[in-house]
Coordinates of C-alpha atoms and ligand atoms in Angstrom, one line a residue:
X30 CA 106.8 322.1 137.5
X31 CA 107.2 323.1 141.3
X32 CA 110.2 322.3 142.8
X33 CA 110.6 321.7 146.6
X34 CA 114.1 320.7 148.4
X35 CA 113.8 318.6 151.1
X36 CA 116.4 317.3 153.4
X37 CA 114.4 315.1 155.9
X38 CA 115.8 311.4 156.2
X39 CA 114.9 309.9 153.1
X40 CA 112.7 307.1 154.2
X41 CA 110.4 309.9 155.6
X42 CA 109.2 310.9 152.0
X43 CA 106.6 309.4 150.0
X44 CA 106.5 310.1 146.3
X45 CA 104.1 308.8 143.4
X46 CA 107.6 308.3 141.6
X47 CA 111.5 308.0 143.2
X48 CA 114.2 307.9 140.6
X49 CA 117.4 305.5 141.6
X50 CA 120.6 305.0 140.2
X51 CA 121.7 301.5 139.5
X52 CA 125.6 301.1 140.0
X53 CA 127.9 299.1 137.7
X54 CA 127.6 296.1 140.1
X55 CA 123.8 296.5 139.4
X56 CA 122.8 297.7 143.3
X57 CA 121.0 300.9 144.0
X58 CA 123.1 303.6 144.7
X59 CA 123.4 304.9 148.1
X60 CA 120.9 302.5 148.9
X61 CA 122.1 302.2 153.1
X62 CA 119.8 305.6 153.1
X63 CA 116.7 304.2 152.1
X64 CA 114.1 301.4 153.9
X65 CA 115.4 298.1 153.7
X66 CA 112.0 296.6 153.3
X67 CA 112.4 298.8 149.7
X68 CA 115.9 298.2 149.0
X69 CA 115.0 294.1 149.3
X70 CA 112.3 294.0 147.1
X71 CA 114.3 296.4 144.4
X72 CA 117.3 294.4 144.5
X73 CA 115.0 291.0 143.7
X74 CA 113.9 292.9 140.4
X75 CA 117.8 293.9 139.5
X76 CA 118.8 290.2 140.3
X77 CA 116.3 289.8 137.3
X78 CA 118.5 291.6 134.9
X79 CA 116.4 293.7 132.9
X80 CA 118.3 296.7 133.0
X81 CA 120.9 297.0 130.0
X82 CA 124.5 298.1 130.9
X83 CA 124.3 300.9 128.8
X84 CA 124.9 304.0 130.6
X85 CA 121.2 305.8 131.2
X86 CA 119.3 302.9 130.2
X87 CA 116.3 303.4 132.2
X88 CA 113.4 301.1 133.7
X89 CA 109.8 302.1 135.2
X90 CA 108.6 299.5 138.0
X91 CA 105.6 299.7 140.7
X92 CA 106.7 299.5 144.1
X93 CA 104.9 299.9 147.3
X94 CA 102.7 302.1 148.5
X95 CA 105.2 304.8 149.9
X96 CA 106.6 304.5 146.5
X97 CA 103.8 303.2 143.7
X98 CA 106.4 304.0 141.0
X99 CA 109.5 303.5 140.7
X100 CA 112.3 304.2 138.2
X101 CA 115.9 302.5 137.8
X102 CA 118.5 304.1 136.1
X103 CA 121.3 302.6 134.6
X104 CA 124.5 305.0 135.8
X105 CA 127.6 302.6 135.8
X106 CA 130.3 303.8 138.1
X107 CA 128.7 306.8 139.9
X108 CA 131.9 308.2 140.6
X109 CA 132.9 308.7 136.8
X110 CA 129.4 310.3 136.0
X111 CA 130.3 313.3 133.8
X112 CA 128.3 316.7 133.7
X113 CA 127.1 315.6 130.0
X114 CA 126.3 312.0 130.9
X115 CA 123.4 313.4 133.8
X116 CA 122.1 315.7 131.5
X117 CA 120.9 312.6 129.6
X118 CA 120.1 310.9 132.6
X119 CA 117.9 313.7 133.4
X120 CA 116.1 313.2 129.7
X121 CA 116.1 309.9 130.0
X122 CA 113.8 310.4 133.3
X123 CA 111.7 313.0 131.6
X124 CA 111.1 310.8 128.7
X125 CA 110.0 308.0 131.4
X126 CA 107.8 310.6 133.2
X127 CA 105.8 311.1 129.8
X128 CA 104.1 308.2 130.0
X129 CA 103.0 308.0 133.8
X130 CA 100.3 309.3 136.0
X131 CA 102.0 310.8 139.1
X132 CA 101.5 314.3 140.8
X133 CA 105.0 313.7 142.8
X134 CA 108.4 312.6 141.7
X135 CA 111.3 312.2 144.4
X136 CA 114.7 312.4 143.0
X137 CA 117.5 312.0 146.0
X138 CA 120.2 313.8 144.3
X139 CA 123.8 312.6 146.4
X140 CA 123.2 309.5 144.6
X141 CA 124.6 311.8 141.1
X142 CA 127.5 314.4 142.9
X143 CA 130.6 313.3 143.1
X144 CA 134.0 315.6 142.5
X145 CA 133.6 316.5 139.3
X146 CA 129.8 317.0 139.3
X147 CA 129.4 319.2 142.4
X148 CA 125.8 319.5 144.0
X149 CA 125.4 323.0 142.5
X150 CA 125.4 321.8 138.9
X151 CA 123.7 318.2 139.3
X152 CA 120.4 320.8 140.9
X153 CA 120.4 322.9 137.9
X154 CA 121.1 320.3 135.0
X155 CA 118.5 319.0 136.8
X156 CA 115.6 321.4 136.9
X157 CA 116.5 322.5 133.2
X158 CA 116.2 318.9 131.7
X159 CA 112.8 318.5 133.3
X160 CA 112.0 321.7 132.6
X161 CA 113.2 321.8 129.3
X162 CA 112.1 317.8 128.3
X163 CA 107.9 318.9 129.4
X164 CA 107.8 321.4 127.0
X165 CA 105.1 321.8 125.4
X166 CA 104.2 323.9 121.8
X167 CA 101.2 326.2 122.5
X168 CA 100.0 325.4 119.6
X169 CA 97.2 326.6 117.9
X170 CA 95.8 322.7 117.7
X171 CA 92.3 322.6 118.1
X172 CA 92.2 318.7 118.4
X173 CA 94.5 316.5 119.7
X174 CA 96.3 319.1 121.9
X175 CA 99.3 317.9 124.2
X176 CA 98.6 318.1 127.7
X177 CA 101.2 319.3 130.3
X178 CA 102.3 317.1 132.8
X179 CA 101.9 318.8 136.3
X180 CA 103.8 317.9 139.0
X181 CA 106.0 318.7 141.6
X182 CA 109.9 317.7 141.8
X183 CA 111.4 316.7 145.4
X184 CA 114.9 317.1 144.9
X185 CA 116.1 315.0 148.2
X186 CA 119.9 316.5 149.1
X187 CA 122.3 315.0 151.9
X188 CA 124.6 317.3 152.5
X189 CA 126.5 320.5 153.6
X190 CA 126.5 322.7 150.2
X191 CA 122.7 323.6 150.4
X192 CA 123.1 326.7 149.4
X193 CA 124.8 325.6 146.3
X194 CA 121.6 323.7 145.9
X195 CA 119.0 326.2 146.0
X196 CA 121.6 328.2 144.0
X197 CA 121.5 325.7 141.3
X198 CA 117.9 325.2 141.3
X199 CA 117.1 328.5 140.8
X200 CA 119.5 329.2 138.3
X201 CA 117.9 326.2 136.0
X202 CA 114.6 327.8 136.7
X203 CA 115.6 331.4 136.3
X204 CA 117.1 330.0 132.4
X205 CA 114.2 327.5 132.0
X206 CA 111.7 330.9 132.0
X207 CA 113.9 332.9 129.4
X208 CA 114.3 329.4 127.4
X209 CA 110.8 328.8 127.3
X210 CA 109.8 332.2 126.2
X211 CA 112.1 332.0 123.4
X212 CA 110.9 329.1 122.6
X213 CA 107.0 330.3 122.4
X214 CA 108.1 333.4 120.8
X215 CA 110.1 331.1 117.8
X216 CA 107.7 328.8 117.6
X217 CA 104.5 330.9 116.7
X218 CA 103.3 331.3 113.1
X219 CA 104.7 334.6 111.5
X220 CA 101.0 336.4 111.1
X221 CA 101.0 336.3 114.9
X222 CA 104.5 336.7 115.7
X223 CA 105.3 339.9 113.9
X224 CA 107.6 343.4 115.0
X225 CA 104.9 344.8 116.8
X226 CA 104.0 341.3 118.8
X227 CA 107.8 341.5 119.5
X228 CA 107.2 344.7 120.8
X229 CA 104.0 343.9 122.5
X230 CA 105.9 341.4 124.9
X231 CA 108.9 343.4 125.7
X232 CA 106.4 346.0 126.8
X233 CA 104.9 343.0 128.9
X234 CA 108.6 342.4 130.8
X235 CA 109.3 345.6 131.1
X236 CA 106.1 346.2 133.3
X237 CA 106.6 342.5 134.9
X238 CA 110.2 343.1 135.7
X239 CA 110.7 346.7 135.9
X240 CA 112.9 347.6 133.5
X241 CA 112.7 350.7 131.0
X242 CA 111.5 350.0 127.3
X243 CA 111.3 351.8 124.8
X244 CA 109.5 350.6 121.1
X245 CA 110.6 352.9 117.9
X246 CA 107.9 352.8 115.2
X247 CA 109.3 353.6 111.1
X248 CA 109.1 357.5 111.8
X249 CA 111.2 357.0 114.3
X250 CA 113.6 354.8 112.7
X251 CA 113.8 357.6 110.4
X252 CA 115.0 359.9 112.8
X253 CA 117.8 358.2 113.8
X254 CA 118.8 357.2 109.8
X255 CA 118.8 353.7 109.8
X256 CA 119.3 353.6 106.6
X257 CA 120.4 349.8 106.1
X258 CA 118.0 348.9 108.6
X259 CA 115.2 350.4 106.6
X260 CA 116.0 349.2 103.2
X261 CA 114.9 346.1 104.9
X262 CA 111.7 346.7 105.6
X263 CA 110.7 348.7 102.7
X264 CA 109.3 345.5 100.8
X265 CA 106.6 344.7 104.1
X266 CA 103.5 346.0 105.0
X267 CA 104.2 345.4 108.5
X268 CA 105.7 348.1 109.6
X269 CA 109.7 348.0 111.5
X270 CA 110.3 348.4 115.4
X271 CA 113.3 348.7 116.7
X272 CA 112.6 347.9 120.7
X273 CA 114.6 349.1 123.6
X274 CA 115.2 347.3 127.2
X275 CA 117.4 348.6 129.7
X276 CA 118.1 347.0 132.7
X277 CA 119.9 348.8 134.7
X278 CA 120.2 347.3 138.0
X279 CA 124.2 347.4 138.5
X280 CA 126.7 350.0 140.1
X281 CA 125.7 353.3 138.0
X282 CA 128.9 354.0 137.2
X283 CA 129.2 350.3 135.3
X284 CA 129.2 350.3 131.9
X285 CA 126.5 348.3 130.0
X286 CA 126.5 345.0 128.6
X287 CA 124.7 345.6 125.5
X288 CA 122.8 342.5 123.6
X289 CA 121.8 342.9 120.2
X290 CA 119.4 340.1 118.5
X291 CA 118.2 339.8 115.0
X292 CA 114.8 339.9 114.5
X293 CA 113.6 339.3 111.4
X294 CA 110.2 337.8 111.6
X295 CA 110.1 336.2 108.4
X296 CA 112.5 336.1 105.8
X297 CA 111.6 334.9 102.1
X298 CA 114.6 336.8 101.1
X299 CA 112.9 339.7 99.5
X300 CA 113.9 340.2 95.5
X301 CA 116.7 337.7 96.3
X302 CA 113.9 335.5 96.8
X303 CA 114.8 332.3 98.6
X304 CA 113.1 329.0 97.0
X305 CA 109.9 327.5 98.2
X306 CA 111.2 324.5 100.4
X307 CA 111.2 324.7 104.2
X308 CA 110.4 328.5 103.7
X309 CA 108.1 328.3 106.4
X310 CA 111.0 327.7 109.1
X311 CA 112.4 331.3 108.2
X312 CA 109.6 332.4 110.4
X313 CA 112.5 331.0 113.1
X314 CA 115.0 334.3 111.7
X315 CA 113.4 336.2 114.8
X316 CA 115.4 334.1 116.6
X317 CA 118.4 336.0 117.6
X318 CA 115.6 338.6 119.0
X319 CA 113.5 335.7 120.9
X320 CA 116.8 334.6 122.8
X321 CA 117.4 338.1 123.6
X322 CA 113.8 338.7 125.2
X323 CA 114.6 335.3 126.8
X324 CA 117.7 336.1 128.3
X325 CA 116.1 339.4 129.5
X326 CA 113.1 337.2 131.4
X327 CA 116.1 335.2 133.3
X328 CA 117.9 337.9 133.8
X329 CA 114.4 339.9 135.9
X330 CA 113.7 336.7 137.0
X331 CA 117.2 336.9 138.9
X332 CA 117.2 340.5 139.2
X333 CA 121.1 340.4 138.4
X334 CA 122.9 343.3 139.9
X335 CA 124.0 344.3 136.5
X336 CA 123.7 346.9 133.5
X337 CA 122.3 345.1 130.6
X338 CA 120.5 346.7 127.4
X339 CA 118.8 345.0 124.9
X340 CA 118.2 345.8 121.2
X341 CA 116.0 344.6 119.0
X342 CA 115.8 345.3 115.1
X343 CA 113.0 343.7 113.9
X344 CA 110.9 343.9 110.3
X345 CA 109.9 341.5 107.5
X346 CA 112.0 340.9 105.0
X347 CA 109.7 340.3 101.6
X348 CA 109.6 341.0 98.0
X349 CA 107.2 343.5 96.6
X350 CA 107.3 346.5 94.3
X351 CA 108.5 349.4 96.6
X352 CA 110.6 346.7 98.0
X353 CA 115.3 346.8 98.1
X354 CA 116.6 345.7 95.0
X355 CA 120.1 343.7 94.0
X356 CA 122.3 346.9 93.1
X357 CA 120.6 349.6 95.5
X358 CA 123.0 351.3 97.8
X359 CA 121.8 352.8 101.2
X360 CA 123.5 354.6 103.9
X361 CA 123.8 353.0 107.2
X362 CA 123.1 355.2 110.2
X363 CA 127.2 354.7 110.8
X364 CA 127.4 356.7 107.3
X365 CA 128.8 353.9 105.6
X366 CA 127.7 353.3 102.4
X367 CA 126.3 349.6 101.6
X368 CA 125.5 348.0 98.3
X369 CA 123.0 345.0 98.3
X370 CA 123.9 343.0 96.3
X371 CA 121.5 340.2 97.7
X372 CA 118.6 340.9 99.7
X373 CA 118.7 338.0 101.2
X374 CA 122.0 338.9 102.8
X375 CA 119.0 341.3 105.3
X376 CA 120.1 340.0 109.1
X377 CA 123.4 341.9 108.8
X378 CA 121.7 344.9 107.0
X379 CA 119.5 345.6 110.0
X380 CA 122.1 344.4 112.4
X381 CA 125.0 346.6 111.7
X382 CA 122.4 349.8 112.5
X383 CA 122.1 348.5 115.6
X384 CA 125.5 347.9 116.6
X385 CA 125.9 351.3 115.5
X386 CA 122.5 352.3 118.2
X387 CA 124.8 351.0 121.2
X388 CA 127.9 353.1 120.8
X389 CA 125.6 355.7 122.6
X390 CA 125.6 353.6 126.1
X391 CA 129.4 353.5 125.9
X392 CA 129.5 350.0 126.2
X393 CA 131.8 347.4 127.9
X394 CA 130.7 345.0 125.8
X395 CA 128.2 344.1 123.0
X396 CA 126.5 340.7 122.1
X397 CA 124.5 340.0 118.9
X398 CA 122.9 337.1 118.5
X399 CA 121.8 335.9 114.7
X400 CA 120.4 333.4 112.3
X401 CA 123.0 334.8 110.1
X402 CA 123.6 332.4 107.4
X403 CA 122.9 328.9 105.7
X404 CA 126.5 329.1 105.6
X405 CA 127.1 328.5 109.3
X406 CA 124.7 325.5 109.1
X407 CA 127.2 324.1 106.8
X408 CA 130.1 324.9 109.0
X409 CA 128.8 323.9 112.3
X410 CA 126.0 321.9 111.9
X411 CA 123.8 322.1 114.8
X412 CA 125.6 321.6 117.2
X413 CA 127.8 324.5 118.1
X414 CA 126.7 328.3 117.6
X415 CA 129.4 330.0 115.4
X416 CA 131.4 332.5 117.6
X417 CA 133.3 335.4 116.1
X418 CA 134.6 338.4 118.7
X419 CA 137.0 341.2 117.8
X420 CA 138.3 340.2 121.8
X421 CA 139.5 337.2 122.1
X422 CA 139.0 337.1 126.5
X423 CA 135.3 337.7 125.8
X424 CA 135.2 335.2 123.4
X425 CA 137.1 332.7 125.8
X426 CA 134.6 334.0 128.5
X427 CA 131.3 332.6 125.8
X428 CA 132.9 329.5 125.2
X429 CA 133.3 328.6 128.8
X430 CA 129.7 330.0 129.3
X431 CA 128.5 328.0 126.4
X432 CA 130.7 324.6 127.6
X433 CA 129.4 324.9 131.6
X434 CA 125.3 325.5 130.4
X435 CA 125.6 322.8 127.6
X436 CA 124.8 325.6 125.0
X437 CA 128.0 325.5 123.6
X438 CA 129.8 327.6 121.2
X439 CA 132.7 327.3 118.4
X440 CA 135.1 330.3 117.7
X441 CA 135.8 330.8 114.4
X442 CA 137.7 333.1 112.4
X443 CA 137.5 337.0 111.7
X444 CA 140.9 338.0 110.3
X445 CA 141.3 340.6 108.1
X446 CA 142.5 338.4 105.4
X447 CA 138.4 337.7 104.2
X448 CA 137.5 341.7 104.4
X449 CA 138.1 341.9 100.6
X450 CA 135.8 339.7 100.0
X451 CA 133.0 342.9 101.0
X452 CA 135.0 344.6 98.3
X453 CA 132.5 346.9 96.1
X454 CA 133.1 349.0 92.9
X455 CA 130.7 351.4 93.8
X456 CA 129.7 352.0 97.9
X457 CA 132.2 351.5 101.0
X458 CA 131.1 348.0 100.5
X459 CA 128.9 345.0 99.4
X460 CA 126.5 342.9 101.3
X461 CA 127.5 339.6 100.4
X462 CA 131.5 338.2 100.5
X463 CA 130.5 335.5 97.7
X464 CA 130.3 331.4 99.0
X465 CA 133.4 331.1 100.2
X466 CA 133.8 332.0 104.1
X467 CA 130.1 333.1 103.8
X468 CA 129.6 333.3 108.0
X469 CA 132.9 334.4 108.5
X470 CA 132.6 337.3 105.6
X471 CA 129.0 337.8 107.5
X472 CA 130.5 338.6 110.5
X473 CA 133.4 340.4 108.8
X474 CA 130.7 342.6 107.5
X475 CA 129.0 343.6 110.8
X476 CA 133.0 343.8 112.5
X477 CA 132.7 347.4 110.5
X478 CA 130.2 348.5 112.6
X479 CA 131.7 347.5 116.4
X480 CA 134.8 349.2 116.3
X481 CA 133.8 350.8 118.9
X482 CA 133.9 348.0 121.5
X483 CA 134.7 344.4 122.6
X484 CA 132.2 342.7 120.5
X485 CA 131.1 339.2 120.0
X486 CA 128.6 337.7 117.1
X487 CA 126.8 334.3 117.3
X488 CA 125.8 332.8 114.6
X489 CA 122.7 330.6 115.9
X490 CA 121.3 329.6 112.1
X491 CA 122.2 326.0 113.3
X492 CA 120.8 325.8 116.5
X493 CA 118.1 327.8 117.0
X494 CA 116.0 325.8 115.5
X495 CA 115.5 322.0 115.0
X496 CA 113.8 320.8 111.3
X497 CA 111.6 318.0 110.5
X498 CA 109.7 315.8 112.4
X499 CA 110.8 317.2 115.8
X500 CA 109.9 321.2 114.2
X501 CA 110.4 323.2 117.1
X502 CA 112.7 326.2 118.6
X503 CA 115.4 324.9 120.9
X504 CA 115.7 328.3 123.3
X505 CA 119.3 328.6 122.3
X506 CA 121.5 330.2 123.1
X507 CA 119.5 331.5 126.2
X508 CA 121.7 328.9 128.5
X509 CA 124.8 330.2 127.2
X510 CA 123.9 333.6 127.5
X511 CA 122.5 333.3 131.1
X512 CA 125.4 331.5 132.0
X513 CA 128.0 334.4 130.8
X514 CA 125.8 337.2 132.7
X515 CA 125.4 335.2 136.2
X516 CA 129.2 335.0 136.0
X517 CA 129.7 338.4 135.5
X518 CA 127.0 339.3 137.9
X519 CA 129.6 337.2 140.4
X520 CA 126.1 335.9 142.0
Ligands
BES610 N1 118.1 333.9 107.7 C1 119.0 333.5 106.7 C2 120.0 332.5 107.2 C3 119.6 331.1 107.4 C4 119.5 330.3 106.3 C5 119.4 330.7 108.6 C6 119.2 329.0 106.5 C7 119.0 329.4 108.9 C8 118.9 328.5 107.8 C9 119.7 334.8 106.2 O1 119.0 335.9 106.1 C10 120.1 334.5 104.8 O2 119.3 334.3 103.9 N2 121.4 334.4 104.5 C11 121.9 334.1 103.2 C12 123.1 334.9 103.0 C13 123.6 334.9 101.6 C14 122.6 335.5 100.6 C15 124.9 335.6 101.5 C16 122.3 332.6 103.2 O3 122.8 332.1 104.2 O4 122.0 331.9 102.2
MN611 MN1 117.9 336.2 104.4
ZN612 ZN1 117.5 336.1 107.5

């Protein structure tokens, strides 16, 4: 989708499609901008009553030939419109858009801002929703395939924040390309997708955005004693990477912002084998790693002036002969001394060597994102990502983030009461905490390892993914993360 920001009087653009708001007194909004000849013949079909007074109820007319297509909108009382209430306006629109042929869709934008929706956030909720609703799987379909819609969005804006509204737009964009990666990266089948495909891409935004990367292969691993990490991968033929990207575009002097993303590209739980149901969705445990990447994509796409590194642990975590067993104890490259007592407990086995990796850059603060655990799921539902920080500003900072890019997060506990529950007879501690608590004892597990720093985990085992009929990756929690770092960046 292109879009284009106009600011020409209104009744100067033609469009294949305009998009209006229809006020609680069932009359165009704004209409004294637009033709008369238009706002005559569209008042006629509102006298006619079709559109339901629900909020975002939506209807698809022809109109004339400066408009062939036209859609009404259902938004009550413009001036109550909440930032969460366009957002499904905007779907609404998308979902309309599906089933029309048009090459040009006009959407006058003044008709949405008002004092608590400011003309910054109604351009970017905007360009995401679009964005986001015309995705479309590359699948591997032979027949049958999905085609794209093309087109190009005219966002018509009245006004004196334009700036704002180019900000906003390209914001929504900037998150729409990380969001869509992810979303290709957690959608593909696991043969395809595996550590070294991971690998393959960061390579491929390294070069496109200039940022260093570096890819680790097993030997390497080995070097640095990952112990934890490599216990992991010992039941895979695929070989582990563990895949570097800095971005270093702030004030020299400015210490990092590390992210951290779990990226294990399938998990059937190794010996802890998991049972056969819905196994094929933990080809989605990558990702913490594909939001990462994402993230990464926005974040060249808006070349913030920031220092940002991103690590990426990533292997298989299967059963096989050579492969970690219930009761072996490794040594994480902290020197810590774990004993699995489920393999299935892998994402924190490969994360806390990791978190370990980033003390080097000295950072100011580190991010790792997860499909931790089932146990979240529960907690949460999908919803909310679970958040757990050791710094409770930083985790204020990622629920505001989360709340303002409709990504949102829930904090959740990480007192020192659960540790015991890592308790082991016979290394520094276990891999599992038992059912109770299980993503808080999760996250109390990898809080061993991030001493170090202001640390934050999310939990995205809810969200990253959605099941069933609608079987896709959602891109979270790109937006959220975006959100936090073009804050920060000030920009
Ligand atoms: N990748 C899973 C977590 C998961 C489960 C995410 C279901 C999404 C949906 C993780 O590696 C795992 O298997 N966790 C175990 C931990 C348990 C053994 C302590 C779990 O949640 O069951
Ligand atoms: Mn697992
Ligand atoms: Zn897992």
């Amino acid at each position: 989708m292109k879009v284009n920001i106009k600011t020409d009087l209104i009744t100067k653009i033609s469009s294949d499609v305009i998009t209006l708001g229809v006020d609680d007194k069932n009359q165009i909004i704004n209409s004294s901008k637009l033709n008369r000849k238009t706002v005559s013949y569209l008042s006629n079909i509102l006298a006619l009553g079709d559109i339901p007074e629900k909020l975002g109820s939506a209807i698809v007319i022809h109109g004339d030939h400066f408009y062939p297509k036209v859609i009404l909108i259902r938004i009550g009382n413009p001036k109550n419109l909440t930032s969460n209430q366009f957002y499904n306006v905007v779907l609404t629109i998308a979902e309309e858009l599906k089933s029309l042929q048009f090459k040009t869709l006009l959407l006058p934008i003044n008709q949405f801002i008002n004092p608590s929706l400011s003309a910054n956030v109604v351009a970017e909720y905007l360009v995401r929703g679009l964005i986001d609703a015309s995705y479309v799987v590359n699948s591997l379909k032979t027949i049958n395939k999905v085609k794209k819609n093309i087109f190009q969005t005219i966002i018509h804006y009245d006004g004196s924040d334009l700036k704002q509204v180019k900000n906003g737009v390209r914001h929504g964009e900037a998150v729409m390309e990380g969001g869509n990666l992810t979303k290709d990266l957690g959608n593909l089948p696991p043969n395809i997708c595996t550590p070294k495909y991971l690998a393959s891409i960061a390579t491929k935004l390294g070069k496109e955005y200039k940022f260093k990367v570096s890819i680790l292969d097993k030997k390497k691993i080995e070097k640095l004693r990952m112990g934890s990490f490599l216990s992991v991968a010992k039941g895979s033929r695929e070989e582990p990477r563990f895949i570097i990207m800095e971005h270093i575009k702030g004030p020299k002097n400015q210490k990092p912002i590390v992210l951290v993303g779990k990226g294990i590209t399938f998990d059937a739980g190794g010996i802890s084998i998991k049972p056969s149901a819905d196994m094929d969705e933990m080809k989605y445990d990558m990702g913490g790693a594909a939001s990462v990447m994402g993230v990464m994509k926005t974040v060249g796409a808006l070349n913030l002036p920031l220092n940002i590194i991103a690590l990426i642990p990533s292997c298989e975590n299967l059963p096989d002969g050579l492969a970690v067993k219930p009761g072996d104890i490794v040594t994480s490259m902290s020197g810590q001394t774990i004993e699995i007592l489920n393999t299935d407990a892998e994402g924190r086995l490969i994360l806390c060597d990791a978190l370990t990796y980033a003390e080097r850059y000295k950072p100011e603060t580190v991010i790792d994102v997860a499909t931790l655990t089932g146990a979240c799921v529960i907690g949460l539902g999908h919803h909310a990502t679970g958040l757990f920080s050791n710094y409770d500003p930083l985790a204020s900072e990622l629920e505001e983030a989360g709340i303002r890019a409709l990504d949102k997060a829930w904090k959740m506990p990480l007192w020192d009461e659960y540790q015991p529950q890592l308790n082991s007879n016979f290394a520094d501690m276990a891999n599992i905490g038992g059912r109770a608590g299980g993503s808080i004892t999760a996250a109390c597990f990898l809080s061993r390892f991030a001493k170090k720093f202001n640390w934050a985990h999310l939990d995205i085992a809810g969200t990253a993914w959605k099941s069933g009929k609608e079987k896709g990756s959602t891109g979270r929690p790109v937006a959220l993360l975006s959100q936090f770092l073009i804050k920060r960046s000030g920009k």
